[in-house]
Tab-separated table of C-alpha atoms and ligand atoms in Angstrom:
chain	number	residue	atom	x	y	z
A	28	MET	CA	-15.079	-34.953	-32.899
A	29	GLN	CA	-16.095	-35.932	-29.386
A	30	ASP	CA	-18.150	-39.004	-28.627
A	31	ILE	CA	-20.350	-38.680	-25.579
A	32	VAL	CA	-21.155	-42.033	-24.135
A	33	CYS	CA	-23.765	-42.168	-21.467
A	34	LEU	CA	-23.411	-45.440	-19.640
A	35	GLU	CA	-26.344	-46.967	-17.874
A	36	PRO	CA	-26.131	-49.016	-14.714
A	37	GLY	CA	-28.924	-51.201	-16.068
A	38	THR	CA	-32.605	-51.183	-16.842
A	39	ASP	CA	-35.539	-52.447	-14.843
A	40	LYS	CA	-38.231	-54.552	-16.445
A	41	GLN	CA	-41.606	-53.373	-15.234
A	42	PRO	CA	-44.635	-55.712	-14.960
A	43	ASP	CA	-46.179	-54.161	-18.068
A	44	ASP	CA	-42.909	-54.832	-19.871
A	45	GLN	CA	-42.029	-51.149	-20.152
A	46	GLN	CA	-38.342	-50.552	-19.621
A	47	VAL	CA	-37.343	-47.825	-17.175
A	48	VAL	CA	-33.892	-46.456	-17.922
A	49	LYS	CA	-32.086	-45.566	-14.725
A	50	THR	CA	-29.806	-42.607	-14.241
A	51	PRO	CA	-26.273	-43.528	-15.328
A	52	LEU	CA	-23.471	-43.686	-12.771
A	53	TYR	CA	-21.248	-41.536	-14.938
A	54	VAL	CA	-20.861	-39.822	-18.275
A	55	GLN	CA	-17.885	-40.657	-20.426
A	56	VAL	CA	-16.572	-38.525	-23.290
A	57	LEU	CA	-14.119	-40.166	-25.679
A	58	ASN	CA	-11.552	-38.230	-27.768
A	59	PHE	CA	-11.881	-35.294	-25.375
A	60	LEU	CA	-8.884	-33.224	-26.567
A	61	ASP	CA	-7.565	-32.852	-30.083
A	62	HIS	CA	-4.097	-34.269	-30.713
A	63	LYS	CA	-2.259	-30.953	-30.282
A	64	GLU	CA	-3.979	-30.219	-26.961
A	65	TRP	CA	-3.295	-33.764	-25.726
A	66	GLN	CA	0.400	-33.400	-26.643
A	67	THR	CA	0.603	-29.992	-24.899
A	68	LEU	CA	-0.822	-31.473	-21.710
A	69	LEU	CA	1.444	-34.525	-21.815
A	70	ASP	CA	4.585	-32.446	-22.532
A	71	TYR	CA	3.714	-30.059	-19.719
A	72	THR	CA	3.116	-32.943	-17.279
A	73	LEU	CA	6.422	-34.644	-18.112
A	74	ALA	CA	8.315	-31.341	-17.843
A	75	GLN	CA	6.837	-30.764	-14.353
A	76	ALA	CA	7.891	-34.198	-13.015
A	77	ASN	CA	10.011	-32.674	-10.231
A	78	GLN	CA	7.110	-30.559	-8.967
A	79	PHE	CA	4.842	-33.508	-8.143
A	80	VAL	CA	4.292	-34.194	-4.438
A	81	CYS	CA	2.632	-37.042	-2.520
A	82	SER	CA	-1.146	-36.861	-2.971
A	83	THR	CA	-3.188	-35.906	0.071
A	84	THR	CA	-6.770	-36.330	1.242
A	85	PHE	CA	-8.829	-33.988	3.430
A	86	THR	CA	-9.226	-36.758	6.028
A	87	ASN	CA	-5.450	-37.392	6.152
A	88	GLN	CA	-5.872	-41.135	6.614
A	89	PRO	CA	-2.469	-42.743	6.104
A	90	ASP	CA	-1.991	-45.047	3.088
A	91	TYR	CA	-5.470	-44.263	1.782
A	92	ARG	CA	-4.344	-42.501	-1.365
A	93	VAL	CA	-0.968	-43.375	-2.805
A	94	SER	CA	0.013	-41.354	-5.877
A	95	GLN	CA	1.682	-38.073	-6.754
A	96	SER	CA	-0.067	-34.826	-7.582
A	97	LEU	CA	0.669	-31.484	-9.118
A	98	ASN	CA	-1.597	-28.825	-7.715
A	99	ALA	CA	-0.454	-25.753	-9.674
A	100	VAL	CA	-1.649	-26.410	-13.203
A	101	ALA	CA	-2.660	-22.887	-14.295
A	102	GLU	CA	-0.687	-23.053	-17.569
A	103	VAL	CA	-2.771	-25.919	-18.908
A	104	GLN	CA	-5.994	-25.838	-16.957
A	105	SER	CA	-8.065	-24.050	-19.603
A	106	LEU	CA	-7.506	-27.026	-21.945
A	107	ILE	CA	-9.705	-29.163	-19.725
A	108	VAL	CA	-11.747	-26.736	-17.651
A	109	ASP	CA	-13.241	-24.770	-20.553
A	110	LYS	CA	-14.480	-27.960	-22.143
A	111	VAL	CA	-15.797	-29.311	-18.842
A	112	LYS	CA	-17.734	-26.053	-18.330
A	113	SER	CA	-19.295	-26.270	-21.764
A	114	LEU	CA	-20.379	-29.870	-21.140
A	115	LEU	CA	-21.919	-29.131	-17.765
A	116	PRO	CA	-25.572	-28.539	-18.775
A	117	GLN	CA	-25.616	-31.793	-20.704
A	118	VAL	CA	-23.815	-33.722	-17.956
A	119	CYS	CA	-26.230	-32.449	-15.281
A	120	GLN	CA	-29.134	-33.499	-17.416
A	121	GLN	CA	-27.755	-36.976	-18.023
A	122	LEU	CA	-26.817	-37.508	-14.385
A	123	ASP	CA	-30.131	-36.099	-13.188
A	124	ILE	CA	-28.437	-33.326	-11.201
A	125	PRO	CA	-30.480	-30.106	-10.964
A	126	PRO	CA	-28.622	-27.106	-12.484
A	127	PHE	CA	-26.526	-25.253	-9.909
A	128	PHE	CA	-24.272	-22.210	-9.584
A	129	VAL	CA	-20.611	-23.160	-9.865
A	130	THR	CA	-18.363	-21.454	-7.301
A	131	LEU	CA	-15.116	-23.228	-8.087
A	132	ILE	CA	-13.666	-25.852	-10.379
A	133	GLU	CA	-10.742	-27.502	-8.611
A	134	THR	CA	-7.895	-28.880	-10.705
A	135	GLN	CA	-4.887	-31.107	-10.288
A	136	ILE	CA	-2.782	-33.529	-12.293
A	137	THR	CA	-2.235	-36.919	-10.691
A	138	ALA	CA	0.317	-39.597	-11.549
A	139	HIS	CA	-0.307	-43.195	-10.476
A	140	ASN	CA	2.818	-45.296	-10.789
A	141	ASP	CA	3.668	-48.868	-9.772
A	142	GLY	CA	1.593	-50.072	-6.787
A	143	ASN	CA	-0.302	-46.770	-6.473
A	144	TYR	CA	-4.023	-46.721	-5.699
A	145	TYR	CA	-6.832	-44.753	-4.035
A	146	LYS	CA	-9.080	-46.722	-1.670
A	147	LEU	CA	-12.876	-46.524	-1.650
A	148	HIS	CA	-14.045	-42.959	-0.984
A	149	SER	CA	-16.532	-40.308	-1.962
A	150	ASP	CA	-15.217	-36.906	-3.038
A	151	ASN	CA	-17.508	-34.826	-0.829
A	152	GLY	CA	-17.615	-36.654	2.491
A	153	SER	CA	-15.805	-34.137	4.681
A	154	TYR	CA	-16.429	-30.667	6.077
A	155	ASP	CA	-14.029	-29.156	3.531
A	156	THR	CA	-15.515	-30.920	0.513
A	157	PHE	CA	-19.272	-31.068	1.163
A	158	ASN	CA	-20.160	-28.704	-1.739
A	159	ARG	CA	-18.370	-30.723	-4.407
A	160	GLU	CA	-21.149	-31.723	-6.766
A	161	ILE	CA	-19.487	-33.297	-9.800
A	162	SER	CA	-16.087	-34.989	-10.081
A	163	TYR	CA	-14.224	-35.266	-13.358
A	164	VAL	CA	-11.229	-37.389	-14.353
A	165	TYR	CA	-9.452	-36.969	-17.695
A	166	TYR	CA	-7.134	-39.887	-18.539
A	167	PHE	CA	-3.925	-39.527	-20.546
A	168	TYR	CA	-0.605	-41.317	-20.818
A	169	ARG	CA	2.408	-41.741	-23.015
A	170	GLU	CA	2.173	-43.997	-26.041
A	171	LEU	CA	2.742	-46.941	-25.898
A	172	GLN	CA	0.884	-47.580	-22.679
A	173	ALA	CA	3.363	-48.980	-20.135
A	174	PHE	CA	1.062	-49.669	-17.171
A	175	SER	CA	-1.888	-51.899	-16.486
A	176	GLY	CA	-4.629	-51.881	-13.854
A	177	GLY	CA	-5.679	-48.584	-12.323
A	178	GLU	CA	-9.332	-49.125	-13.151
A	179	LEU	CA	-11.804	-46.674	-11.645
A	180	ARG	CA	-14.340	-48.798	-9.761
A	181	PHE	CA	-17.735	-47.510	-8.617
A	182	CYS	CA	-19.590	-49.148	-5.780
A	183	VAL	CA	-22.832	-47.257	-5.342
A	184	ASP	CA	-25.754	-48.090	-3.096
A	185	ASP	CA	-28.775	-46.995	-5.103
A	186	SER	CA	-32.090	-47.531	-3.291
A	187	ASN	CA	-30.928	-50.787	-1.712
A	188	GLN	CA	-29.351	-52.027	-4.915
A	189	LEU	CA	-25.582	-52.251	-5.056
A	190	LEU	CA	-24.308	-51.012	-8.396
A	191	GLU	CA	-20.768	-51.893	-9.282
A	192	GLN	CA	-18.929	-50.812	-12.373
A	193	GLN	CA	-15.280	-50.787	-13.381
A	194	ILE	CA	-13.831	-48.405	-15.953
A	195	THR	CA	-10.539	-48.942	-17.738
A	196	PRO	CA	-8.582	-45.671	-17.981
A	197	GLN	CA	-8.819	-44.922	-21.649
A	198	GLN	CA	-6.413	-42.621	-23.472
A	199	ASN	CA	-7.874	-39.109	-24.031
A	200	SER	CA	-11.221	-39.817	-22.361
A	201	ILE	CA	-12.989	-38.077	-19.480
A	202	ILE	CA	-15.403	-39.427	-16.891
A	203	LEU	CA	-17.800	-37.170	-14.956
A	204	PHE	CA	-19.857	-38.418	-12.018
A	205	PRO	CA	-21.669	-37.212	-8.885
A	206	SER	CA	-19.014	-36.536	-6.223
A	207	ARG	CA	-21.047	-38.373	-3.581
A	208	TYR	CA	-20.693	-41.763	-5.298
A	209	LEU	CA	-18.293	-44.211	-3.687
A	210	HIS	CA	-15.398	-45.099	-5.962
A	211	GLU	CA	-11.795	-46.275	-5.853
A	212	VAL	CA	-8.706	-46.527	-8.045
A	213	LEU	CA	-7.489	-50.124	-8.220
A	214	PRO	CA	-3.725	-50.713	-7.941
A	215	VAL	CA	-1.590	-49.785	-10.927
A	216	CYS	CA	1.143	-52.046	-12.261
A	217	CYS	CA	3.950	-50.098	-13.977
A	218	PRO	CA	6.969	-52.425	-14.184
A	219	SER	CA	9.436	-49.735	-15.394
A	220	LYS	CA	8.502	-47.498	-12.413
A	221	MET	CA	9.378	-44.555	-14.663
A	222	PHE	CA	7.407	-41.394	-13.935
A	223	ALA	CA	6.837	-40.841	-17.660
A	224	ASN	CA	5.045	-44.199	-17.872
A	225	SER	CA	2.499	-43.321	-15.174
A	226	ARG	CA	-1.257	-43.385	-15.437
A	227	PHE	CA	-1.902	-39.630	-15.626
A	228	THR	CA	-5.142	-37.837	-14.888
A	229	PHE	CA	-6.189	-34.242	-15.027
A	230	ASN	CA	-8.834	-34.466	-12.363
A	231	GLY	CA	-10.909	-32.202	-10.193
A	232	TRP	CA	-14.174	-31.286	-8.603
A	233	ILE	CA	-16.938	-28.846	-9.465
A	234	ARG	CA	-18.200	-27.024	-6.406
A	235	LYS	CA	-21.735	-25.786	-6.013
A	236	SER	CA	-22.687	-22.462	-4.447
A	237	VAL	CA	-24.517	-23.078	-1.185
A	238	PHE	CA	-25.865	-19.523	-1.057
A	239	THR	CA	-29.306	-18.720	-2.329
A	240	ASN	CA	-30.162	-15.388	-3.879
A	241	PRO	CA	-29.334	-12.811	-1.152
A	242	THR	CA	-31.891	-10.233	-2.327
A	243	ASN	CA	-34.373	-11.402	0.341
A	244	TRP	CA	-32.006	-10.633	3.232
B	318	AKG	O1	-8.034	-41.477	-11.040
B	318	AKG	C1	-9.191	-41.843	-11.002
B	318	AKG	O2	-9.683	-42.649	-11.788
B	318	AKG	C2	-10.091	-41.302	-9.897
B	318	AKG	C3	-9.400	-40.349	-8.973
B	318	AKG	C4	-10.230	-39.980	-7.786
B	318	AKG	O3	-11.115	-40.677	-7.398
B	318	AKG	C5	-9.977	-38.718	-7.089
B	318	AKG	O4	-8.947	-38.058	-7.349
B	318	AKG	O5	-10.792	-38.338	-6.224
B	319	FE2	FE1	-12.349	-39.601	-6.030
């Protein structure tokens, strides 16, 4: 059974004492996969250890993103992507994002090990990424957890108010948020430095079609 948790950045007290609930920064779903699916994904990830390469960014800034990624994840991608697709209407509603046509759901598995991080960035700030609408990050790792840190930190400027929120990577949970929001991954501490003890994510980006209905052309 999945628990959808919609986290609010806060509420504003109005003069007439009515509370206005603001749009949340992100949606979190706990217990996202069942145990068998979780195990399949973890086993697959550990078996692919040698296929991971240094993570990249579209802006190619050195030392901005330090982790390892696996970009060919076809064997396991339906585990996450099908569920993400089915959640989309609800997520758009909660994040106040108008419904849109999806052109592509990008996927990768990322491993953050000792000292790894990803500095403050948005996921759609470059020419190649401008149509990313929603980012998703599914967290998983080997039991017992052998790393600390690696919080996902949001720093969002919302109508002149700076909203800051830090999320602890929680086993078998997923976070979805607007790709334009500034966020970072704080440094991970993994004393064993073993790949298998990494902070793993199945993460990606949902791209929006920029074409309108062509029947008027
Ligand atoms: O791992 C995370 O918590 C976030 C990753 C991220 O921001 C990204 O891959 O763009
Ligand atoms: Fe990101």
